[in-house]
Coordinates of C-alpha atoms and ligand atoms in Angstrom, one line a residue:
M1 CA 184.4 66.9 42.6
P2 CA 187.0 69.6 43.2
S3 CA 189.6 70.0 40.5
L4 CA 193.2 68.6 41.2
D5 CA 196.2 70.8 41.4
I6 CA 198.5 69.3 38.8
A7 CA 202.4 69.7 38.7
L8 CA 204.3 69.1 35.6
R9 CA 207.7 67.3 35.7
P10 CA 210.0 65.3 33.3
A11 CA 209.3 61.6 33.8
R12 CA 211.8 59.2 35.2
L13 CA 212.4 55.7 34.3
D14 CA 210.9 54.5 37.5
D15 CA 207.7 56.2 36.3
L16 CA 207.3 53.6 33.5
D17 CA 205.1 51.3 35.5
A18 CA 202.6 53.9 36.0
I19 CA 202.9 55.1 32.4
L20 CA 202.2 51.7 31.1
S21 CA 199.2 51.5 33.3
L22 CA 197.9 55.0 32.3
E23 CA 198.1 54.2 28.5
R24 CA 196.2 51.0 29.1
G25 CA 193.3 52.7 30.9
E26 CA 189.8 51.2 30.6
G27 CA 188.4 51.9 27.2
Y28 CA 191.6 53.5 26.1
E29 CA 192.6 50.8 23.5
T30 CA 190.7 52.7 20.6
L31 CA 191.6 56.2 21.8
V32 CA 195.4 56.2 22.3
G33 CA 198.5 54.4 21.2
R34 CA 200.4 52.2 23.5
S35 CA 204.0 50.8 23.6
T36 CA 205.7 47.9 25.2
R37 CA 208.1 48.4 28.1
R38 CA 211.0 47.8 25.8
E39 CA 209.7 50.4 23.3
H40 CA 209.2 52.9 26.1
E41 CA 212.7 52.3 27.4
D42 CA 214.1 52.8 23.8
M43 CA 212.3 56.1 23.4
F44 CA 213.5 57.2 26.8
A45 CA 216.9 56.6 26.1
G46 CA 217.0 57.5 22.3
G47 CA 217.1 61.3 22.6
R48 CA 214.3 62.0 20.1
H49 CA 211.4 61.9 22.7
A50 CA 210.8 63.6 26.0
Y51 CA 208.5 62.2 28.5
F52 CA 206.5 64.2 31.2
V53 CA 204.2 63.5 33.9
G54 CA 201.5 65.4 35.7
E55 CA 201.1 64.5 39.5
S56 CA 199.1 65.6 42.4
E57 CA 199.4 63.1 45.3
R58 CA 199.9 60.5 42.7
L59 CA 200.7 60.3 39.0
E60 CA 197.6 61.7 37.2
A61 CA 198.8 62.1 33.6
F62 CA 201.7 61.4 31.1
S63 CA 202.7 62.6 27.8
I64 CA 205.4 62.0 25.3
L65 CA 206.8 64.7 23.0
R66 CA 208.8 64.0 19.9
D67 CA 211.2 66.2 17.8
I68 CA 212.0 68.9 20.5
D69 CA 214.8 70.0 18.2
H70 CA 212.9 69.8 15.0
P71 CA 214.7 71.9 12.3
H72 CA 211.4 73.5 11.1
G73 CA 210.2 73.9 14.7
N74 CA 207.5 71.2 14.4
L75 CA 207.1 69.7 17.9
Y76 CA 204.9 66.6 17.9
L77 CA 202.6 65.6 20.8
Q78 CA 202.9 62.0 20.4
R79 CA 200.8 60.7 23.3
I80 CA 198.7 61.9 26.2
A81 CA 196.5 60.2 28.7
V82 CA 195.1 60.8 32.3
A83 CA 194.3 58.5 34.9
Q84 CA 190.7 59.6 35.4
P85 CA 189.1 61.4 32.3
G86 CA 186.6 64.2 32.6
R87 CA 188.0 65.9 35.8
G88 CA 189.8 68.7 34.2
V89 CA 193.3 67.0 34.6
G90 CA 194.0 66.7 30.8
A91 CA 193.4 70.3 30.1
R92 CA 195.4 71.4 33.1
F93 CA 198.3 69.1 32.4
L94 CA 198.4 70.1 28.7
S95 CA 198.3 73.8 29.3
L96 CA 201.5 73.3 31.5
L97 CA 203.0 71.3 28.8
I98 CA 202.3 73.9 26.2
D99 CA 203.9 76.6 28.3
W100 CA 206.8 74.4 28.8
A101 CA 207.3 73.7 25.2
F102 CA 207.1 77.2 23.9
T103 CA 209.2 78.4 26.9
N104 CA 211.9 75.8 26.6
T105 CA 212.2 75.0 23.0
K106 CA 212.2 76.8 19.7
A107 CA 209.1 75.2 18.6
H108 CA 206.9 77.2 16.2
R109 CA 204.1 74.6 15.6
F110 CA 203.0 72.3 18.4
Y111 CA 200.9 69.6 16.6
L112 CA 199.3 66.2 17.0
D113 CA 197.1 63.8 15.3
C114 CA 194.0 62.2 17.0
F115 CA 191.4 59.5 15.9
D116 CA 188.7 61.4 14.2
D117 CA 186.0 60.0 16.6
N118 CA 187.9 60.9 19.7
F119 CA 185.7 63.9 20.4
R120 CA 186.9 64.3 24.2
A121 CA 190.5 64.7 23.2
Q122 CA 189.6 67.2 20.3
A123 CA 187.4 69.2 22.6
M124 CA 190.4 69.6 24.9
Y125 CA 192.8 70.5 22.1
G126 CA 190.4 73.0 20.9
K127 CA 189.8 74.5 24.4
L128 CA 193.5 75.1 24.6
G129 CA 193.6 76.8 21.3
F130 CA 194.6 74.0 18.9
R131 CA 193.1 74.3 15.5
R132 CA 192.2 71.6 12.9
D133 CA 194.7 71.5 10.1
G134 CA 193.0 68.7 8.2
L135 CA 192.2 65.0 8.0
L136 CA 194.7 62.3 7.3
R137 CA 192.3 59.9 5.5
Q138 CA 192.8 56.2 6.4
A139 CA 196.3 57.0 7.9
Y140 CA 196.2 54.5 10.8
L141 CA 196.0 50.7 10.4
A142 CA 194.3 49.3 13.4
P143 CA 195.2 45.8 14.7
D144 CA 192.0 44.4 13.3
G145 CA 192.9 45.5 9.8
R146 CA 190.5 48.5 9.6
R147 CA 191.9 51.8 8.5
R148 CA 191.0 54.8 10.6
D149 CA 191.1 58.7 9.8
L150 CA 193.3 60.9 11.9
V151 CA 192.5 64.6 12.4
L152 CA 195.6 66.8 12.5
M153 CA 195.6 69.7 14.9
S154 CA 198.3 72.5 15.7
L155 CA 199.0 75.3 18.0
L156 CA 201.3 78.0 16.6
R157 CA 203.7 80.0 18.8
P158 CA 202.0 83.2 17.9
E159 CA 198.6 81.7 19.0
W160 CA 200.1 80.7 22.5
R161 CA 198.6 82.6 25.4
V162 CA 196.6 84.9 22.9
Ligands
COA201 C1 191.9 63.0 26.2 C2 192.2 63.4 27.6 C3 193.8 63.5 27.9 C4 191.4 64.6 28.1 O1 191.7 64.8 29.4 P1 190.4 65.1 30.4 O2 191.1 65.1 31.8 O3 189.6 63.7 30.3 O4 189.7 66.2 29.8 P2 189.3 67.4 30.6 O5 188.3 67.0 31.9 O6 190.3 68.4 31.0 O7 188.3 68.2 29.7 C5 188.8 69.1 28.8 C6 187.5 69.5 27.8 O8 187.3 68.4 27.1 C7 185.8 68.4 26.9 N1 185.3 67.1 27.5 C8 185.5 66.5 28.6 N2 184.8 65.3 28.6 C9 184.2 65.2 27.5 C10 183.4 64.2 26.9 N3 183.1 63.0 27.6 N4 183.1 64.3 25.6 C11 183.3 65.4 24.9 N5 184.1 66.4 25.4 C12 184.5 66.3 26.7 C13 185.3 69.5 27.5 O9 185.3 70.5 26.6 C14 186.3 69.9 28.6 O10 186.4 71.3 28.8 P3 185.5 71.8 29.9 O11 185.3 70.8 31.1 O12 185.9 73.2 30.1 O13 184.1 71.8 29.2 C15 191.7 62.0 28.5 O14 190.3 62.0 28.3 C16 192.3 60.7 28.1 O15 193.4 60.5 28.7 N6 191.7 60.0 27.3 C17 192.2 58.6 26.8 C18 193.3 58.8 26.1 C19 193.3 59.8 24.8 O16 192.2 59.8 24.3 N7 194.3 60.4 24.6 C20 194.3 61.5 23.6 C21 194.7 60.8 22.2 S1 194.7 62.0 20.8

């Protein structure tokens, strides 16, 4: 299948339907966080978060960044998901987002946490230069009461485009 040409743009409020459905993709419930429409609207309006989408003919990916103006330059990749995994969209979209982040903010450290068994996501981050900082043991309380480990990963500005 040919790879899609993805364009990055800031999300608009009228993208929320598509974003809600992207983060509720089949099988995603144990891979990525999800929020209610109201929570998204609050984050959208709150000034601490920045939403982005990736589109070709339709919306293919979205992401939420947090702490764009962090005093220590720690920019957090709060969420990312694509419509159809395994087609190169995530890596293309995230590489555009990394370029946007290091070009348009003063971030020094672009970081994320990820469930330790989400190997596809970790492979994508590793491919784009993120390194593993460590493991947040039992940091996440799942809805069923289980605790899950989170892998912490980051990409530093000096490592960008190296
Ligand atoms: C994680 C996610 C954004 C990655 O995007 P994607 O479009 O599926 O990934 P890509 O096709 O760009 O693949 C990037 C790399 O990941 C790896 N990869 C792809 N599919 C994989 C799989 N099934 N298992 C392990 N690694 C895989 C490959 O190394 C690939 O690079 P390569 O094709 O050059 O070998 C996407 O799968 C997704 O939305 N998953 C559900 C939500 C989620 O997990 N979000 C991240 C939370 S931390």
